[in-house]
Coordinates of C-alpha atoms in Angstrom, one line a residue:
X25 CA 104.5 57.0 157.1
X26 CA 105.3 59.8 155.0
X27 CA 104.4 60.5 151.3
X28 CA 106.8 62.3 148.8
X29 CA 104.2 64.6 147.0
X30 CA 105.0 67.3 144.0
X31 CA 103.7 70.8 143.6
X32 CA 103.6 74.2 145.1
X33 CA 101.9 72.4 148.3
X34 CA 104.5 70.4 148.9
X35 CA 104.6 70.1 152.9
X36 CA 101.6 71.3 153.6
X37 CA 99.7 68.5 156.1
X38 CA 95.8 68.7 156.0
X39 CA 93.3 66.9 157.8
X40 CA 90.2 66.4 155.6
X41 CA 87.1 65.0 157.8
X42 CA 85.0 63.0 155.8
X43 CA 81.9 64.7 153.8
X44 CA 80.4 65.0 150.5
X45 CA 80.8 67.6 147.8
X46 CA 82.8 70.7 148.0
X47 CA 84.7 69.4 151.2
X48 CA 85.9 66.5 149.3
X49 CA 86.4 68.6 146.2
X50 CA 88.6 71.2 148.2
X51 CA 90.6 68.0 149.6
X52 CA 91.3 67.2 145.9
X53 CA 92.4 70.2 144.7
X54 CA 94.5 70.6 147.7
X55 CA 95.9 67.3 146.8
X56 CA 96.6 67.6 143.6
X57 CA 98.4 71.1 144.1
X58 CA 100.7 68.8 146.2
X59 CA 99.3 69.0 149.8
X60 CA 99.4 65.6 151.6
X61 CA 95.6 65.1 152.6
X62 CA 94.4 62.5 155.0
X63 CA 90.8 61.5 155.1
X64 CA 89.1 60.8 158.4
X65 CA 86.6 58.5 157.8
X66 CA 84.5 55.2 159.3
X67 CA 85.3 52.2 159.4
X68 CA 84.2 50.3 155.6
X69 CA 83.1 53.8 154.4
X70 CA 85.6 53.5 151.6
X71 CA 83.7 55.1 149.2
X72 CA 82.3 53.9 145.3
X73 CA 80.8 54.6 142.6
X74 CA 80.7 58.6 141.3
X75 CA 82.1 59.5 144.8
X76 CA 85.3 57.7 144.6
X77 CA 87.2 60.0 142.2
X78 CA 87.1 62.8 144.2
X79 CA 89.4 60.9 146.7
X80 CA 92.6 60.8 144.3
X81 CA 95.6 62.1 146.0
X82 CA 94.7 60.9 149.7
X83 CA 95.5 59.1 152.1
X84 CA 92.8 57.8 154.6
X85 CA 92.4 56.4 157.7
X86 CA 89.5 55.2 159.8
X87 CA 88.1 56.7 163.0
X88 CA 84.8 56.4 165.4
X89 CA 84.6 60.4 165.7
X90 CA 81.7 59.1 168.5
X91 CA 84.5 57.0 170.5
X92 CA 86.9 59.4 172.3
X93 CA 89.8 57.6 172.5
X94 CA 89.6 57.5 168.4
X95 CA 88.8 61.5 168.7
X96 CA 92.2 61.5 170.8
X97 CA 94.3 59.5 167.6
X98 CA 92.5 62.2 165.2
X99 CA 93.9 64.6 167.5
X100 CA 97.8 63.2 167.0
X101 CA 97.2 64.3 163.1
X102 CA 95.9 67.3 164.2
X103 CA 98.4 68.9 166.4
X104 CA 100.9 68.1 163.4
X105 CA 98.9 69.1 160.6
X106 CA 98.6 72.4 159.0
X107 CA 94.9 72.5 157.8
X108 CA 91.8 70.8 158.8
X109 CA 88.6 70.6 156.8
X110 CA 85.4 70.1 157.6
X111 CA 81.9 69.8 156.2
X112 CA 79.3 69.3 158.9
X113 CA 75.9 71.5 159.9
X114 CA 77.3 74.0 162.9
X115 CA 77.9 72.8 166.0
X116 CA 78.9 69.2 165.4
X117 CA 82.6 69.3 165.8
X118 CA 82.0 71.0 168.9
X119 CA 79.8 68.5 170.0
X120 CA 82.3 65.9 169.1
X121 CA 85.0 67.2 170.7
X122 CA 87.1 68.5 167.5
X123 CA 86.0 72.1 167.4
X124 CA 87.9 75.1 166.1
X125 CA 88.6 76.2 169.8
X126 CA 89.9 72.4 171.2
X127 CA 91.6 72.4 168.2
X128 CA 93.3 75.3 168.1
X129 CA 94.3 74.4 171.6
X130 CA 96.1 71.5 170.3
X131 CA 97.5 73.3 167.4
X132 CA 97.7 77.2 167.9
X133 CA 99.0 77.4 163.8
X134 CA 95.9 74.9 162.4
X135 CA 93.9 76.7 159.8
X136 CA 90.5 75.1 160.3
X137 CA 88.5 75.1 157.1
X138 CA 84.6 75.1 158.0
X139 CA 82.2 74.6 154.5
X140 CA 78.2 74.9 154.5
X141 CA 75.9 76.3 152.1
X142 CA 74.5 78.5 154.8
X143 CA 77.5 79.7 156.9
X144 CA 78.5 79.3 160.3
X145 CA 75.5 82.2 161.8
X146 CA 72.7 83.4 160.3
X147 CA 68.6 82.0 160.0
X148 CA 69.7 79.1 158.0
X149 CA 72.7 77.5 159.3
X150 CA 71.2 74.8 160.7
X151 CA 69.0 74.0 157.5
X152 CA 69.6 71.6 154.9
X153 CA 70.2 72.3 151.5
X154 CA 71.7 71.8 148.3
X155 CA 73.7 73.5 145.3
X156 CA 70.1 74.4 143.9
X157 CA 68.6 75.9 146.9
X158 CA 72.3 77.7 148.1
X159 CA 72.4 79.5 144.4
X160 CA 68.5 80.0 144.7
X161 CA 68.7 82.9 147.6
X162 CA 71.3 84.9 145.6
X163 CA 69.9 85.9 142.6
X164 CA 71.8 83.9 140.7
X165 CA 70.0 80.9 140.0
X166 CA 66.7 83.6 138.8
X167 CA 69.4 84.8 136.6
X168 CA 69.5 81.5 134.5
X169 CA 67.6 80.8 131.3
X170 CA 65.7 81.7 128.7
X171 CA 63.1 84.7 128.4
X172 CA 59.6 83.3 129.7
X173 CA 61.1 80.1 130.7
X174 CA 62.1 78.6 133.8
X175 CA 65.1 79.4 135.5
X176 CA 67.6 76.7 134.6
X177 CA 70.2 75.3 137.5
X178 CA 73.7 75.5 136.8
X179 CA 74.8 71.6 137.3
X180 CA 76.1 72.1 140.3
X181 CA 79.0 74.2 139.7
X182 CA 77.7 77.8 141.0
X183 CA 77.3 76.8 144.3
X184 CA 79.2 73.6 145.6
X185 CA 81.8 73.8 143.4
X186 CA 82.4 77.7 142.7
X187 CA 81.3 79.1 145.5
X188 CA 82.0 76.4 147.8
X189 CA 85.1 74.3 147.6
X190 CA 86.8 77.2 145.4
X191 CA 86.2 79.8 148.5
X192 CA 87.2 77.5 150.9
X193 CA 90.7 76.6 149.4
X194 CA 91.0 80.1 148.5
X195 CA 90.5 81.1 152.1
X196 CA 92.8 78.4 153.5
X197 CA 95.8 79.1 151.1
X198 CA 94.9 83.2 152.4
X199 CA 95.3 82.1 156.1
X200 CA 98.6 80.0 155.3
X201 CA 100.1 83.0 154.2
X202 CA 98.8 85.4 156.7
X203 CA 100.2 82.7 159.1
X204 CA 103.6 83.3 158.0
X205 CA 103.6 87.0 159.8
X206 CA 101.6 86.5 162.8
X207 CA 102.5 82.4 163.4
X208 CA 98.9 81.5 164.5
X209 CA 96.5 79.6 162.9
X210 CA 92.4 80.7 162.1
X211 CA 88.9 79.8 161.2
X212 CA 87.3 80.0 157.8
X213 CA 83.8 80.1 157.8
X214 CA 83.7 80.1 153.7
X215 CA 80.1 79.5 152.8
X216 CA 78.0 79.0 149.3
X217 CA 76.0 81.8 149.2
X218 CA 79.1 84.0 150.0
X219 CA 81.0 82.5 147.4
X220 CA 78.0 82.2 144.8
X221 CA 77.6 86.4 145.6
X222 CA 81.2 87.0 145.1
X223 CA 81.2 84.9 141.5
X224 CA 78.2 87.2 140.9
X225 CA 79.8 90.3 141.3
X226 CA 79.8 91.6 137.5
X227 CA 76.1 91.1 137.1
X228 CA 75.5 93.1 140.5
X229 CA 77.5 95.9 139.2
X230 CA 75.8 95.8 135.8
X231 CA 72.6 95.8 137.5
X232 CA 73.5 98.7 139.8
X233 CA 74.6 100.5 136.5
X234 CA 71.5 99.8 135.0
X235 CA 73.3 97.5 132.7
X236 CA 71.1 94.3 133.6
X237 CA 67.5 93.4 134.1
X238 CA 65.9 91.4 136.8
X239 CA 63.7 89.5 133.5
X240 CA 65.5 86.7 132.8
X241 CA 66.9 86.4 129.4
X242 CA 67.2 89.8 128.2
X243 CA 70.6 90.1 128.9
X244 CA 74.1 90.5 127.5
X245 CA 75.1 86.9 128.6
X246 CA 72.5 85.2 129.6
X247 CA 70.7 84.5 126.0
X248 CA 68.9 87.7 125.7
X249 CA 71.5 89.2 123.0
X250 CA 71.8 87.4 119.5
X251 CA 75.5 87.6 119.8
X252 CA 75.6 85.4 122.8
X253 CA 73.5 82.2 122.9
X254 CA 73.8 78.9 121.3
X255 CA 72.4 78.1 117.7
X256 CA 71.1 74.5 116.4
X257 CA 72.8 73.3 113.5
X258 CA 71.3 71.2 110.4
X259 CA 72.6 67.9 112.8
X260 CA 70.8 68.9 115.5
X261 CA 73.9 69.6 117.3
X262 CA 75.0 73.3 118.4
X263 CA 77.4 76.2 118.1
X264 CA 78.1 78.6 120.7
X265 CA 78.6 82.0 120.0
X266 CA 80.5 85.0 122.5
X267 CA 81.2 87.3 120.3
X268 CA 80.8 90.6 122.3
X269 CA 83.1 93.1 120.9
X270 CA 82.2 94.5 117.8
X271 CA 85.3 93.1 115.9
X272 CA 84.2 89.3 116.6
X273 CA 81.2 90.3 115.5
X274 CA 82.1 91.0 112.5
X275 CA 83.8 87.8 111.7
X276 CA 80.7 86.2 112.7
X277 CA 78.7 88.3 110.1
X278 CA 81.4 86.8 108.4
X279 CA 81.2 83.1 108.6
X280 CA 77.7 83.1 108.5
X281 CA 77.7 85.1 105.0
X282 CA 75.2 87.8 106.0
X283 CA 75.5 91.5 104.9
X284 CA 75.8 93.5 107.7
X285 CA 74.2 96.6 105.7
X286 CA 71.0 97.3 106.6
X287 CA 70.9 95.0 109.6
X288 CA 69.7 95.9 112.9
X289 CA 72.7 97.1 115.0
X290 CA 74.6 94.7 116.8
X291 CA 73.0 96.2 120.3
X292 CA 70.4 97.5 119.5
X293 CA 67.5 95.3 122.0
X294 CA 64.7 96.0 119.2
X295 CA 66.7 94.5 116.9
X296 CA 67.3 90.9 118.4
X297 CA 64.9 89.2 117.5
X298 CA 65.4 89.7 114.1
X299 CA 69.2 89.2 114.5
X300 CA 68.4 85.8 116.5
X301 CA 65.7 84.6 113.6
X302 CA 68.7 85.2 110.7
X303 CA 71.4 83.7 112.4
X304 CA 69.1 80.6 113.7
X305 CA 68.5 80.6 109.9
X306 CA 71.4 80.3 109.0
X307 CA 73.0 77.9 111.4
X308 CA 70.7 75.5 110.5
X309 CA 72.0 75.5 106.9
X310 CA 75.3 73.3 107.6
X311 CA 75.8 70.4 110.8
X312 CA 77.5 71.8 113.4
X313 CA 80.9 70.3 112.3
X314 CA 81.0 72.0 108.8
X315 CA 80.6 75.5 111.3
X316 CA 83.6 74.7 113.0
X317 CA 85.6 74.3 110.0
X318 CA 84.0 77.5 108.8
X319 CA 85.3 79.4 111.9
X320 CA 88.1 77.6 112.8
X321 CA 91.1 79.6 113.2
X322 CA 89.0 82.9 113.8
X323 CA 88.2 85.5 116.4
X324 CA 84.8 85.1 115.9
X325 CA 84.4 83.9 119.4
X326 CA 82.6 80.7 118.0
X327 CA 82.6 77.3 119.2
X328 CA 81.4 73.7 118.6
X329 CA 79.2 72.9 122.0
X330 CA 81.1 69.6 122.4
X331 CA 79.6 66.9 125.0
X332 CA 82.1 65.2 127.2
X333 CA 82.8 62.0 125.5
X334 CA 84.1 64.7 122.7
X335 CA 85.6 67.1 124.8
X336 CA 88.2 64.0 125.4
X337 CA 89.0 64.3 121.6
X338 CA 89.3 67.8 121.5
X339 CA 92.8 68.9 119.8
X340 CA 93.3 71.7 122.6
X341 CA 92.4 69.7 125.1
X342 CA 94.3 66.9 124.4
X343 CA 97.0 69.1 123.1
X344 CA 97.1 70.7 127.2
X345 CA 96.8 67.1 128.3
X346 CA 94.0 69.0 129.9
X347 CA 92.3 65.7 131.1
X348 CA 93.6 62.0 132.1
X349 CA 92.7 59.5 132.8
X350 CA 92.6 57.2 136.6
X351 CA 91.2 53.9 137.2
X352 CA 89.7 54.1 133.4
X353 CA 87.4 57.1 135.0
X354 CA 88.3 60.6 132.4
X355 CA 89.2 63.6 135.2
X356 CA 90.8 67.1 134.3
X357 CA 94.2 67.1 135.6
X358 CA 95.8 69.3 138.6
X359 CA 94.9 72.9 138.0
X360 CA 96.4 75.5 137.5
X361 CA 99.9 75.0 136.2
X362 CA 103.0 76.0 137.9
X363 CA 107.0 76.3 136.6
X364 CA 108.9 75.9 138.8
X365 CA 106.7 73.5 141.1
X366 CA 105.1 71.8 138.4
X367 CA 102.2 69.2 140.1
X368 CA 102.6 65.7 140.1
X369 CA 100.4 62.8 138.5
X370 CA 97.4 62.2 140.7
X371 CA 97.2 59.2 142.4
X372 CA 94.0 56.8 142.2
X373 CA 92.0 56.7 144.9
X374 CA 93.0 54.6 147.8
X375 CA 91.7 50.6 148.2
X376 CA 92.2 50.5 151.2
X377 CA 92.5 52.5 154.8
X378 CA 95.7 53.2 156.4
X379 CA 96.7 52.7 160.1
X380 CA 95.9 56.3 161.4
X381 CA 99.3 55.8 163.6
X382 CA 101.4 55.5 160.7
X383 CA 100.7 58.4 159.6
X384 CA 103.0 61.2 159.6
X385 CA 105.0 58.9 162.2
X386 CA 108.2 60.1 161.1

């Protein structure tokens, strides 16, 4: 069986052994870029509830990865697939039989995507872990909060999502390409805290410039300047405020009808306190919809903080057709956007598995 797909991946075969979080996610965006992604999974493992989503855009079949005549019918997707993925601790592939070097065997041009948190080597690989404790190691999460409060995780974004499942499609499309010259395939080893480092570069640099403090919150972005933080409104709602350059700055001196004369100056770190007091002040005058009007249309670099249920409603958003919706559940739709390859409509999740010999048959 064979399934037409749309987008700049149009072709591309990948083999996506089952996992959880930025294996899955990679799968997806992979997918919905126009890849044709089979899942490898157990028998009645379909999966519900907040996992399911992440399964749009596949195809899956069902496999004992324990039995070794299933390991040979994973092996028949293999030797005609371009990419595999995989999300175990290192070493279990190998021990199953479906390594990078059996693999490779089978399938000298297979690009065989490996994601951890840890990595493939080092003290850790073989620990467990999670987004919190990935992002924990690398500065980053330290980096996040307020001044004299705790540091404040990230979701999960930083290090599952960012500098997980990102780093590990970005490696694989890297390999496809470098594939084209030398015709052999490779292994990505694309881990968390690599990815989570490389996301961090700026701050590194601003810290090796002496640009950034190892104090929490005393920043340029990470609420220690008074033009960068959020502000409560009279609704108890918030606005967000980026308004770095000195031009936006002024449009938010602006909007909020203060006299800049005689004010502290706009970087000066003495003078943010009493920056943060007036504009808290003020932004508390009107509800945080009243703001938006106010700066609507400006390069103030101030925004509404919108929760989701509004970010559905949002006139830019929905404007983009940004998000859609599948199986009644609101997703962002394929990302980024091509012109000539345009990407398809996702499609919902599969129901049901398909027979693993039908696939890619013809």
């Amino acid at each position: 069986m064979s399934t037409v797909r749309q987008g700049p991946l149009a072709g591309i075969k990948v083999v996506e052994l089952a996992g959880i979080g930025p294996g899955p996610h990679a799968g997806l965006l992979l997918a919905d870029l126009g890849a044709d992604v089979v899942r490898v999974q157990r028998a009645g493992q379909l999966p519900g509830g907040f996992d399911r989503p992440q399964l749009r855009g596949r195809t899956v079949v069902e496999a004992n990865l324990k039995d070794p005549a299933d390991i040979e019918r994973v092996y028949g997707l293999i030797e005609k697939a371009d990419v595999l993925i995989e999300g175990f601790r290192p070493g279990v592939t190998e021990r199953l039989g479906l390594g990078p070097d059996d693999a490779l065997a089978r399938n000298p041009r297979l690009v065989y995507g490996r994601m951890t948190g840890w990595g493939q080597e080092g003290p850790l690989a073989e620990r467990a872990g999670h987004d919190i404790n990935y992002i924990s190691l690398t500065g980053v999460l330290h980096a996040i909060g307020r001044k004299g409060e705790r540091p404040v995780p990230p979701l999960n974004m930083v290090g599952d999502f960012g500098g997980g499942s990102m780093f590990l499609v970005f490696g694989i499309l890297a390999a496809i390409i470098e594939r084209q010259s030398s015709g052999k395939g490779q292994v990505i080893d694309a881990a968390m805290v690599d990815g989570a480092l490389a996301l961090s570069h700026m701050i590194w640099g601003m810290r090796g410039s002496n640009a950034w403090s190892d104090e929490r919150g005393v920043n340029l972005l990470d609420t220690g300047m008074s033009f960068y933080d959020t502000y409560e409104t009279a609704d108890g709602k918030y606005m967000a405020v980026g308004a770095i350059e000195p031009q936006f700055y002024a449009q938010v001196l602006t909007g909020l009808e203060i006299d800049p004369e005689g004010l502290p100056l706009q970087l000066d770190p003495a003078g943010q306190q009493t920056l943060k007091k007036l504009f808290t002040e003020r932004f508390r005058s009107k509800t945080r919809d009243e703001w938006a009007a106010i700066f609507h249309g400006t390069d103030s670099c101030v925004t509404p903080v919108l929760t989701f249920a509004e970010a559905t409603e949002n006139e830019h958003l929905t404007a983009r057709g940004s998000l859609l919706e599948l199986e009644n559940i609101t997703q962002h739709a394929p990302a980024p956007r091509f012109s000539r390859t345009p990407n398809g409509v996702p499609t919902p999740p599969p129901t049901e598995a398909t027979p693993i010999e039908s696939v890619w048959a013809d």
